[in-house]
Short mmCIF file of C-alpha atoms and ligand atoms in Angstrom, two decimals:
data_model
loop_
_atom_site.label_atom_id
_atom_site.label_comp_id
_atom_site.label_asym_id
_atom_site.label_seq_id
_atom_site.Cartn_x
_atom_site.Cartn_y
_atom_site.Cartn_z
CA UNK A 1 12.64 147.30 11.88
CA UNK A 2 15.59 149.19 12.35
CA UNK A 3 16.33 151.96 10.09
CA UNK A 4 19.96 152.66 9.04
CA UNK A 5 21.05 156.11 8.75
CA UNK A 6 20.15 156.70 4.81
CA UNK A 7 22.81 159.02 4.35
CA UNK A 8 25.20 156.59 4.17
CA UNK A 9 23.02 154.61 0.77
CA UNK A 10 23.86 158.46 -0.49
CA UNK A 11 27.01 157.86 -0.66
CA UNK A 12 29.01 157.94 -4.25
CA UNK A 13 31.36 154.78 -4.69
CA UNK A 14 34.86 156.59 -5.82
CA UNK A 15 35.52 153.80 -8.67
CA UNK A 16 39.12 155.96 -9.36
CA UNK A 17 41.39 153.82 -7.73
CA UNK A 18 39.54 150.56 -8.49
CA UNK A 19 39.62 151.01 -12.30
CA UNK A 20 43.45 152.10 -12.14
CA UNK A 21 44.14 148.48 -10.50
CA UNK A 22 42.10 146.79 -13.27
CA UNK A 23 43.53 148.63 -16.17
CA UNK A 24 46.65 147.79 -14.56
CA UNK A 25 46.31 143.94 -13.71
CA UNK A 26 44.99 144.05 -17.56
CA UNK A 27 47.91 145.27 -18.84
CA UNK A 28 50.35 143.04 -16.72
CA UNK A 29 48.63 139.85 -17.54
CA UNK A 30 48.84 141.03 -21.24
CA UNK A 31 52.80 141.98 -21.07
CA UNK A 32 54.10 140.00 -18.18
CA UNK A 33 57.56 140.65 -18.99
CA UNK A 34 57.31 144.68 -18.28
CA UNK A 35 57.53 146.18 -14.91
CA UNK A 36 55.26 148.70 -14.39
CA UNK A 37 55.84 151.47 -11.97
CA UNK A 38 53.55 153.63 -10.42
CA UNK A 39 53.93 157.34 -10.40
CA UNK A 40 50.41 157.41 -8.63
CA UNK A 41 50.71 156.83 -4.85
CA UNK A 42 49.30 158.70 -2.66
CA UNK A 43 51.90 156.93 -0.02
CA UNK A 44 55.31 157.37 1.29
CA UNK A 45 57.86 154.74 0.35
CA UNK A 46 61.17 155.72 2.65
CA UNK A 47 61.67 153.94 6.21
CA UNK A 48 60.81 156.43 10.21
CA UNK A 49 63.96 158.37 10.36
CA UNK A 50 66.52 156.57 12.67
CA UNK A 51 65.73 158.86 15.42
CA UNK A 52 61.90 157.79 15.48
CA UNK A 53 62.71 154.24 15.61
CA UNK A 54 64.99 154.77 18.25
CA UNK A 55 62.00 156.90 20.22
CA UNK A 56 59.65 154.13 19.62
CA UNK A 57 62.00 151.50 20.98
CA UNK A 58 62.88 153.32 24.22
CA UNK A 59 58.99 154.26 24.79
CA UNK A 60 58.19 150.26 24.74
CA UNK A 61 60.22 149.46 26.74
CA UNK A 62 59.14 152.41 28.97
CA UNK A 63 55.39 150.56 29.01
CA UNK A 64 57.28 146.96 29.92
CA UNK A 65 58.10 148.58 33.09
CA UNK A 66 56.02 148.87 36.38
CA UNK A 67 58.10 151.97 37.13
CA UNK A 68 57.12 153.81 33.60
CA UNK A 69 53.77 152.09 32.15
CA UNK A 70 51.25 154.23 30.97
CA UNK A 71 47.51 153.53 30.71
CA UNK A 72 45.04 155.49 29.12
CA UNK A 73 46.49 159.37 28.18
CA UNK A 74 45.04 162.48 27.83
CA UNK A 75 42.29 162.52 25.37
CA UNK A 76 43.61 165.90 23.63
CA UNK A 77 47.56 164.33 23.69
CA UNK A 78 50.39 164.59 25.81
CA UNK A 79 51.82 167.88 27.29
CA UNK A 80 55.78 166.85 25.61
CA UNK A 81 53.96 166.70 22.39
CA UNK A 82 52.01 169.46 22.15
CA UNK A 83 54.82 171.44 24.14
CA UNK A 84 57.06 170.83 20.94
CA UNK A 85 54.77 171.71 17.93
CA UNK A 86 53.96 174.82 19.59
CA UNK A 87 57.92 175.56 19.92
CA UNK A 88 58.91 174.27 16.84
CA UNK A 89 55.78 174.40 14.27
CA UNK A 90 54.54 177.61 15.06
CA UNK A 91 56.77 180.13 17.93
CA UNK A 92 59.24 179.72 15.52
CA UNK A 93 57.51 181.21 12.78
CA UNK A 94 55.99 184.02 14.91
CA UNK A 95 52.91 182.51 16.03
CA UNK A 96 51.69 182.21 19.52
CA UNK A 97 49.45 179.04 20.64
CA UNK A 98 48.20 177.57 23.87
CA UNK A 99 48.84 173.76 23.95
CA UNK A 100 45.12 173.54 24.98
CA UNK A 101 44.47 175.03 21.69
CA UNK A 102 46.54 171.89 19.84
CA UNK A 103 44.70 168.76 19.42
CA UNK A 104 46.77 165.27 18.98
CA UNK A 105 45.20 162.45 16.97
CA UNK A 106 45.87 159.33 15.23
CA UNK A 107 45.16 161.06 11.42
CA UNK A 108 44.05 164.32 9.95
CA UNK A 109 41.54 162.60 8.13
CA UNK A 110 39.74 161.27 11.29
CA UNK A 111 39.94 164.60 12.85
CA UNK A 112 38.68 166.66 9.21
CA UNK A 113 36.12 163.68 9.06
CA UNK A 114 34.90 164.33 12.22
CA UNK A 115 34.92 168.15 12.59
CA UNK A 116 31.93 168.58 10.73
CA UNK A 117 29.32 167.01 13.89
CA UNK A 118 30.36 170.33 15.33
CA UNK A 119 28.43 172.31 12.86
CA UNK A 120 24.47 172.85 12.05
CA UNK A 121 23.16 169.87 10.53
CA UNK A 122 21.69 172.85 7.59
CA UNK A 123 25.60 174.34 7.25
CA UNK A 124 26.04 175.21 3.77
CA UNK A 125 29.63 173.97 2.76
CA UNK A 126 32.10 175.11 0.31
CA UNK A 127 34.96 172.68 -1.52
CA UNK A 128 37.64 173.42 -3.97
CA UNK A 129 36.98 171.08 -7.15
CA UNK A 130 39.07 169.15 -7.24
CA UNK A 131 38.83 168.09 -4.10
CA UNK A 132 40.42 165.41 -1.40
CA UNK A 133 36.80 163.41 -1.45
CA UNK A 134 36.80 163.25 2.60
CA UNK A 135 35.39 166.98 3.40
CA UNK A 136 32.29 165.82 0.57
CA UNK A 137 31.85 162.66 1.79
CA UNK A 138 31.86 163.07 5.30
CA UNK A 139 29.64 165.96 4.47
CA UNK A 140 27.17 163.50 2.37
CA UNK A 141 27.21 160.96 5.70
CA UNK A 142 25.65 163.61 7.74
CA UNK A 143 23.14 164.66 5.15
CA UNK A 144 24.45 168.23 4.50
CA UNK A 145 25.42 167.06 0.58
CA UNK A 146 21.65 167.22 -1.48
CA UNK A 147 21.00 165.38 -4.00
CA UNK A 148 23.76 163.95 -6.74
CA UNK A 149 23.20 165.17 -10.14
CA UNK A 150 25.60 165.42 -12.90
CA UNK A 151 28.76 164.31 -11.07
CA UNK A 152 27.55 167.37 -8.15
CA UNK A 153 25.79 167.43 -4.42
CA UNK A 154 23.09 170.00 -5.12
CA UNK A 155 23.82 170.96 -1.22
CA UNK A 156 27.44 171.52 -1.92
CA UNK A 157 29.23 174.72 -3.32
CA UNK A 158 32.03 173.93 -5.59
CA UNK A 159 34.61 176.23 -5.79
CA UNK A 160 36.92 175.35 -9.12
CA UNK A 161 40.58 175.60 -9.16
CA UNK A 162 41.65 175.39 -12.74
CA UNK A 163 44.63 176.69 -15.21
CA UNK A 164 42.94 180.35 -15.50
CA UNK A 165 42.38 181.09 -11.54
CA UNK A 166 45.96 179.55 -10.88
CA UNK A 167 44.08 177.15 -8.57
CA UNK A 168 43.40 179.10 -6.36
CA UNK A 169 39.07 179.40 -5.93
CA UNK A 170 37.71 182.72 -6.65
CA UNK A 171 34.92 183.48 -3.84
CA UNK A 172 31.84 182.09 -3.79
CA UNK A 173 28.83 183.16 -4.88
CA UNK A 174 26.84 182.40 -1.83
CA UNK A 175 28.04 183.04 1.17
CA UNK A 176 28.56 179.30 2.57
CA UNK A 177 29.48 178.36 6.59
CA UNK A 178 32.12 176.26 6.02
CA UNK A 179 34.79 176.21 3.57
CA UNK A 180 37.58 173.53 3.11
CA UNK A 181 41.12 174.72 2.12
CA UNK A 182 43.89 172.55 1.63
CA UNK A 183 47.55 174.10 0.66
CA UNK A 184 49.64 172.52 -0.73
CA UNK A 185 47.29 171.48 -2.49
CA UNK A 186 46.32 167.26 -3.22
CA UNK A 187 46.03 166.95 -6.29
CA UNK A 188 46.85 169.99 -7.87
CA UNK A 189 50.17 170.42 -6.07
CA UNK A 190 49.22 174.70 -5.91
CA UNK A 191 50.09 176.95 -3.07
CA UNK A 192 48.29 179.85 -1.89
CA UNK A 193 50.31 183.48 -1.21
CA UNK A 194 50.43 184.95 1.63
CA UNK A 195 48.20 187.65 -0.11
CA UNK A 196 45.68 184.91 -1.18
CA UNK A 197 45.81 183.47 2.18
CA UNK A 198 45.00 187.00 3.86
CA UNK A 199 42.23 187.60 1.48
CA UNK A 200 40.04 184.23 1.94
CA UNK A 201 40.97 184.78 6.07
CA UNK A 202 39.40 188.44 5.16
CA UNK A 203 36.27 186.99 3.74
CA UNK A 204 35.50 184.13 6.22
CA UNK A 205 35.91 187.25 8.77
CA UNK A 206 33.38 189.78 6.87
CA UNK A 207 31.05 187.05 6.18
CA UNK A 208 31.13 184.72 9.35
CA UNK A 209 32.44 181.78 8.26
CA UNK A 210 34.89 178.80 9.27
CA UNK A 211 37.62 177.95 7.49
CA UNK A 212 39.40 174.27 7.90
CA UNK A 213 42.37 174.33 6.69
CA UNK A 214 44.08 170.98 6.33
CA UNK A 215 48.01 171.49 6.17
CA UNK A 216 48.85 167.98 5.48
CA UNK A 217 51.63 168.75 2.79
CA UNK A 218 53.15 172.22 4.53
CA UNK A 219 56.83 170.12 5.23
CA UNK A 220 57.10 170.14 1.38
CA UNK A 221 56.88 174.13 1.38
CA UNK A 222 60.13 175.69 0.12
CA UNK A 223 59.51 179.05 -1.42
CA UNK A 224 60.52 181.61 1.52
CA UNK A 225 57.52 183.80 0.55
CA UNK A 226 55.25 180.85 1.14
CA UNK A 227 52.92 180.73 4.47
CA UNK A 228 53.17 177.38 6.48
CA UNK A 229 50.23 178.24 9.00
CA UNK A 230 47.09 180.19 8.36
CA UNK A 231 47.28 181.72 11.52
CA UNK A 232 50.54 183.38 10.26
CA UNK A 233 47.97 185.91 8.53
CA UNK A 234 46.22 188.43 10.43
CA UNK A 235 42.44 187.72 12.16
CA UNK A 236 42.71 183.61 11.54
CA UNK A 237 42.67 182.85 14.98
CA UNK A 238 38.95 184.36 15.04
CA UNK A 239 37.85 181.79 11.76
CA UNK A 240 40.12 178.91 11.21
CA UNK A 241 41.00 175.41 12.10
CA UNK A 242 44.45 173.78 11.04
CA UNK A 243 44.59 170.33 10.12
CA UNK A 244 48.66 169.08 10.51
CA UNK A 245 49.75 165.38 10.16
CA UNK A 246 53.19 163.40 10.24
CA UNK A 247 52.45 161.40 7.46
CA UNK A 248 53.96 162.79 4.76
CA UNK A 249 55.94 164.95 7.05
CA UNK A 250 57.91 162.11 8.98
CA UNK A 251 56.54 159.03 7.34
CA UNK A 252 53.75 158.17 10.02
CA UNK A 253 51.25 156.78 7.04
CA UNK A 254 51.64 153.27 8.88
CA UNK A 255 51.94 154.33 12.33
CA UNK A 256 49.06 157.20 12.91
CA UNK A 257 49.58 160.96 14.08
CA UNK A 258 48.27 164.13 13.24
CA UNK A 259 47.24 167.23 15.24
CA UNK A 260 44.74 169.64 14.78
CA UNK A 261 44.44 173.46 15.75
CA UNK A 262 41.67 174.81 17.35
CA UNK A 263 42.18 178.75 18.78
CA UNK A 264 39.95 179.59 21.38
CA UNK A 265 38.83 182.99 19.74
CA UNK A 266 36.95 181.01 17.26
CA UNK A 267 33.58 181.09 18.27
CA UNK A 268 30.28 180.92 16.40
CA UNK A 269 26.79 180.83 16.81
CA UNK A 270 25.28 179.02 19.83
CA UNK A 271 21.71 178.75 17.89
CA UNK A 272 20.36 181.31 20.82
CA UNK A 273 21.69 184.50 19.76
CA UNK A 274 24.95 184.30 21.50
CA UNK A 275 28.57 182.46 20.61
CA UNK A 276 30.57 179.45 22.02
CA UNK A 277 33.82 178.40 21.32
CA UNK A 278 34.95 175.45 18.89
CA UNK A 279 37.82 174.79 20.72
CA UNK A 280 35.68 173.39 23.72
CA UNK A 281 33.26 171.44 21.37
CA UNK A 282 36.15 169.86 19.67
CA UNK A 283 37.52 169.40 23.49
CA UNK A 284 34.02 167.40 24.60
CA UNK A 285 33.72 165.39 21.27
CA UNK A 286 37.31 164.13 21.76
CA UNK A 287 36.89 162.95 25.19
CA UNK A 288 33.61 161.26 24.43
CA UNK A 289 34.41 159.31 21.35
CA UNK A 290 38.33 159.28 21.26
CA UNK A 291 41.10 157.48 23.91
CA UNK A 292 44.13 159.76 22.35
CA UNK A 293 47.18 158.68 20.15
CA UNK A 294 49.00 155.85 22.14
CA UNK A 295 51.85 157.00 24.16
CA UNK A 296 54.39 155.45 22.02
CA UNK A 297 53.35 157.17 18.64
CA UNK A 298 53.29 160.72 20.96
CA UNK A 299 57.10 159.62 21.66
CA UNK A 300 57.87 158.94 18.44
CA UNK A 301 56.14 161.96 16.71
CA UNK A 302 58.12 163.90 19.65
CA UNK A 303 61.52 163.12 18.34
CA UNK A 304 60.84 164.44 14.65
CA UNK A 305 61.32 167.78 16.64
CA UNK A 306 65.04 166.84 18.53
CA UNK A 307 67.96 167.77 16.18
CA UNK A 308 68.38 164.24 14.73
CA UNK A 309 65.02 164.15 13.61
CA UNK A 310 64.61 167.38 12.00
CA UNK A 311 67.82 166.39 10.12
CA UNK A 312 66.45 163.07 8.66
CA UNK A 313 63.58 164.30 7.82
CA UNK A 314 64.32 166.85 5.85
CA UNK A 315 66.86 164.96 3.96
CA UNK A 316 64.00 162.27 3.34
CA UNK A 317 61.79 165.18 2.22
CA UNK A 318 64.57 166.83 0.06
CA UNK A 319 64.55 163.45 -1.46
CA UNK A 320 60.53 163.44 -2.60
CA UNK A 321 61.47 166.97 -3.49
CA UNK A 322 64.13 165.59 -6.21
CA UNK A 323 61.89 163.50 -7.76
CA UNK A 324 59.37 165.64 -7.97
CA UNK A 325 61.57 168.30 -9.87
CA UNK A 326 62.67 165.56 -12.34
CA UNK A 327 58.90 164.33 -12.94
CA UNK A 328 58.19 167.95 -13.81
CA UNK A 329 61.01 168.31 -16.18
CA UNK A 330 60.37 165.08 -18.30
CA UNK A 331 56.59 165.99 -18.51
CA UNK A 332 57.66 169.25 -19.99
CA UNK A 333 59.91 167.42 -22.22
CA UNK A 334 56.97 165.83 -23.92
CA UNK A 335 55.17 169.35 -24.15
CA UNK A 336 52.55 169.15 -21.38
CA UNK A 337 51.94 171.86 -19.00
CA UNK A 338 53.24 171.27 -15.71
CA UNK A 339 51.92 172.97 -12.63
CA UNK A 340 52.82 172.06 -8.74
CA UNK A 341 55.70 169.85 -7.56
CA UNK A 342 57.33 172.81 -5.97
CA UNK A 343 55.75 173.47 -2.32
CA UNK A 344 54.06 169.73 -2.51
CA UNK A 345 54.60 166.27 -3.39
CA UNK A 346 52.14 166.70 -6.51
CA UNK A 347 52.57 167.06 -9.85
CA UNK A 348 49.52 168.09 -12.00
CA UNK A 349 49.65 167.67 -15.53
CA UNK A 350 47.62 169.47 -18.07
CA UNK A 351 47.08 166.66 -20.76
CA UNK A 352 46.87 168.81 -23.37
CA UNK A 353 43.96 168.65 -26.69
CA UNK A 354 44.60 164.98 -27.89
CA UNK A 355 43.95 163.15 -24.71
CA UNK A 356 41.44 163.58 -21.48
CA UNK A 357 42.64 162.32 -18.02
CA UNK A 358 41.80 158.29 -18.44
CA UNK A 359 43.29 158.88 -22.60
CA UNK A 360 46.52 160.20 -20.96
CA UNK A 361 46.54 157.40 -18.32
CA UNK A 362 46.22 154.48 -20.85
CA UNK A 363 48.82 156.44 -23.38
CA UNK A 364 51.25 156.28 -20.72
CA UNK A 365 50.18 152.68 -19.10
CA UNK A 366 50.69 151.24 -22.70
CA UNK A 367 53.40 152.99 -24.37
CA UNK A 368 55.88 153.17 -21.30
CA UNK A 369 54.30 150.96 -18.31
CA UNK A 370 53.72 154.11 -16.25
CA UNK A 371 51.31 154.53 -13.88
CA UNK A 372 49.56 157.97 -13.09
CA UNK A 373 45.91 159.17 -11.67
CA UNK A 374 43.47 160.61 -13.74
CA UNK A 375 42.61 163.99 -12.71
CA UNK A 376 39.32 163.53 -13.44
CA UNK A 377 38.63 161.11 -10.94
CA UNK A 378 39.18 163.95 -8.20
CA UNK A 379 36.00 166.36 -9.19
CA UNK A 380 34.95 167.47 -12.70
CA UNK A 381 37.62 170.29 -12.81
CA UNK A 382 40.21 167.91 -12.92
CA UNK A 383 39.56 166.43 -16.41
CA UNK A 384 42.22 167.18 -18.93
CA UNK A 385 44.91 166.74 -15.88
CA UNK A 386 46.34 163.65 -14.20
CA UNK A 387 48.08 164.03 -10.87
CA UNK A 388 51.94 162.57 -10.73
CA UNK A 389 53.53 161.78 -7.15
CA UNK A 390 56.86 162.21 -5.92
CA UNK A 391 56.77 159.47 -3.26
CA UNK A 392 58.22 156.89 -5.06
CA UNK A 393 61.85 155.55 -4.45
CA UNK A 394 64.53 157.37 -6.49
CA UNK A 395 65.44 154.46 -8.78
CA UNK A 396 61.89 153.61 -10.01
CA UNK A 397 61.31 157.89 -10.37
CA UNK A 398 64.32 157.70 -12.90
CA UNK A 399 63.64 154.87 -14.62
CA UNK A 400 60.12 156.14 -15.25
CA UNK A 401 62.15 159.87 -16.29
CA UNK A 402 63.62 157.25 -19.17
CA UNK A 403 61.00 156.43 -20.29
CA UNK A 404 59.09 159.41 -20.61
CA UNK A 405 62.47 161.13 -22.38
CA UNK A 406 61.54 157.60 -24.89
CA UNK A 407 58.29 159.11 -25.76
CA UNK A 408 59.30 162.92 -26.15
N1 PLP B 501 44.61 165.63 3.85
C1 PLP B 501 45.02 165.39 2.61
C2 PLP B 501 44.86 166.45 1.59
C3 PLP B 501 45.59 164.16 2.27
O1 PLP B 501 46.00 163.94 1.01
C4 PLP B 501 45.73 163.17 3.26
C5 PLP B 501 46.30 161.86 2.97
O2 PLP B 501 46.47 161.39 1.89
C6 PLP B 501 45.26 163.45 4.55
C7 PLP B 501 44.70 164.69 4.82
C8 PLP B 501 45.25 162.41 5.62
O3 PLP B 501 46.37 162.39 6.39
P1 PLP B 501 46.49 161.35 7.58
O4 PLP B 501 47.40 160.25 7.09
O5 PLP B 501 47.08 162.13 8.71
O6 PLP B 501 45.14 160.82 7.93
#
């Protein structure tokens, strides 16, 4: 018979957002007259920006014509597209690419599920707890996770971000290959310094190792001082891989693009005592299991750059950014520590002594009909926090804001 690959039966169900949506159908078939609004999506709620729409229209009707159709594209993305986010994502901030070096995609969680087939099957990886669960479970698929014991993978090296470390992971204690970064940080809502940034480029440098760096959240930076691209610090172009997407920059949850960065000075060991280059592994896994972002997301992801764009979107984004500053005042106005919201669309709460994450969760689900994720369920250093999100409309975020300021 058939064996399946038994990494998958490994595999831990994440029961987080299952048990939210039962505590919540509970509580609405118990008060039907309350409307309950969630300050726990994960998901944009505002409309493409006028100038997308219009950029989608004209590139369908561009593939109703003989003249303009366009079958299959380039497996790595079109030239326009990867033209512009080198332009406007990274020469503009001092930082010189090839286009062959930028990679377009339908999602950065595709391309930072998939990145790991281009490592050892033995690589030892390292993950901030807590942790987006894709790096660990696309990890656990291809067998590089252990065993799971005590809410761990014996096979992964957990690096915690908590209240007395800022969030930012200390170095490991072993030296692993891999090591996931994301900033700004889901769920805490942290940002790394450009010093901080420098000195975890440093150490994947003196000890050999990759960083992937997913950047899904960098259009929510706004502190000046703040990096937007690791290879804004010195040596990353020899150790790191940048994970970009439009969803939560332009509102592209529902219609798929993303890029990913990989310079062609990264190269590690070829198992034979000499190097090759990621950038041309990444290059032959695309083209044999990927057919490239259709031609009419490229178009559309293409005019987030043109003047219009860029102006919609950031007043869509200064929008999130409203809420978010609001949802961190009312949680300090009932006493609880309040970190992120500032660079990123998080909010992380510190719960405080008389509540853990799910205690929190039902205080607020019961007393005010708000809806918020346990911190918990994102890795063991997240208990005593529960995340907050600034993606929902404006009038819901205020009405919640009213009644937090009830319970104060
Ligand atoms: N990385 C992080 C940290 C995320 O939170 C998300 C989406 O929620 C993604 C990547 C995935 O982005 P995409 O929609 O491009 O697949």
């Amino acid at each position: 018979m058939t064996t399946c690959n038994t990494h998958f039966l490994a595999l831990r169900s994440s029961y987080l957002f299952s048990d939210i949506a039962r505590k919540v159908a509970d509580y609405k078939q118990a008060n039907p007259d309350k409307k309950v609004i969630s300050l726990g999506i994960g998901d944009v709620t505002r409309p493409l920006a006028p100038a997308v729409v219009h950029a989608l229209h004209a590139a369908v009707d561009e593939m109703g014509s003989t003249e303009h159709f366009r079958g299959y594209g380039p497996e790595q993305g079109y030239d326009f597209l990867r033209q512009a986010i080198m332009r406007h994502d990274y020469k503009a901030r001092g930082v010189a690419l090839e286009t062959d070096e930028i990679f377009i995609s339908d999602g950065a969680k595709s391309d930072l599920g998939n990145f790991q087939e281009l490592f050892d099957g033995k690589s030892l990886v390292a993950v901030t707890d807590p942790v987006y669960p894709v790096y660990v479970d696309s990890n656990v698929m291809s067998g590089r996770a252990g065993e799971f014991t005590d809410r761990k993978w014996s096979g992964i090296v957990y690096l915690p971000c908590v209240k007395s470390n800022n969030f930012v992971p200390d170095f490991p204690k072993i030296r692993p290959d891999i090591i996931y970064l994301c900033y700004p940080n889901n769920p805490t809502g942290a940002m790394l310094s450009r010093g901080a940034l420098q000195a975890w480029v440093d150490y994947a440098g003196r000890e050999g190792c990759v960083i992937l760096y997913d950047s899904a959240y960098e259009a929510f930076i706004q502190d000046p001082d703040v990096p937007h691209s690791i290879y804004e610090m010195d040596g990353a172009r020899e150790v790191a891989v940048e994970f970009r997407s439009f969803s939560k920059t332009a509102g592209f949850t529902g219609l798929r693009c993303a890029y990913t960065v990989v310079p062609k000075d990264l190269r590690i060991s070829n198992g034979k005592g000499g190097k090759t280059a990621l950038n041309a592994l990444w290059n032959r896994r695309q083209c044999t299991k990927y057919n490239g972002c259709p031609y009419i997301v490229q178009r559309a992801a293409h005019a987030v750059y043109s003047d219009e764009g860029k102006a919609q979107i950031a007043a869509v984004i200064q929008g999130y950014q409203k809420n978010a500053a609001l949802l961190r005042e009312a949680m300090r106005a009932m006493n609880l520590a309040v970190y992120g919201g500032i660079n990123a669309p998080y909010i992380w709460v510190n719960v405080g002594e008389k509540w853990d994450s799910w205690g929190f969760f039902d205080y607020l689900l019961q007393s005010a009909a708000l809806v918020c994720t346990p911190g918990a369920g994102f890795g063991t250093s997240g208990e005593g926090y529960v995340r907050l999100t600034a993606f929902g409309s404006s009038e819901d975020t205020l009405e919640a804001i009213q009644r937090m300021r009830r319970l104060a």
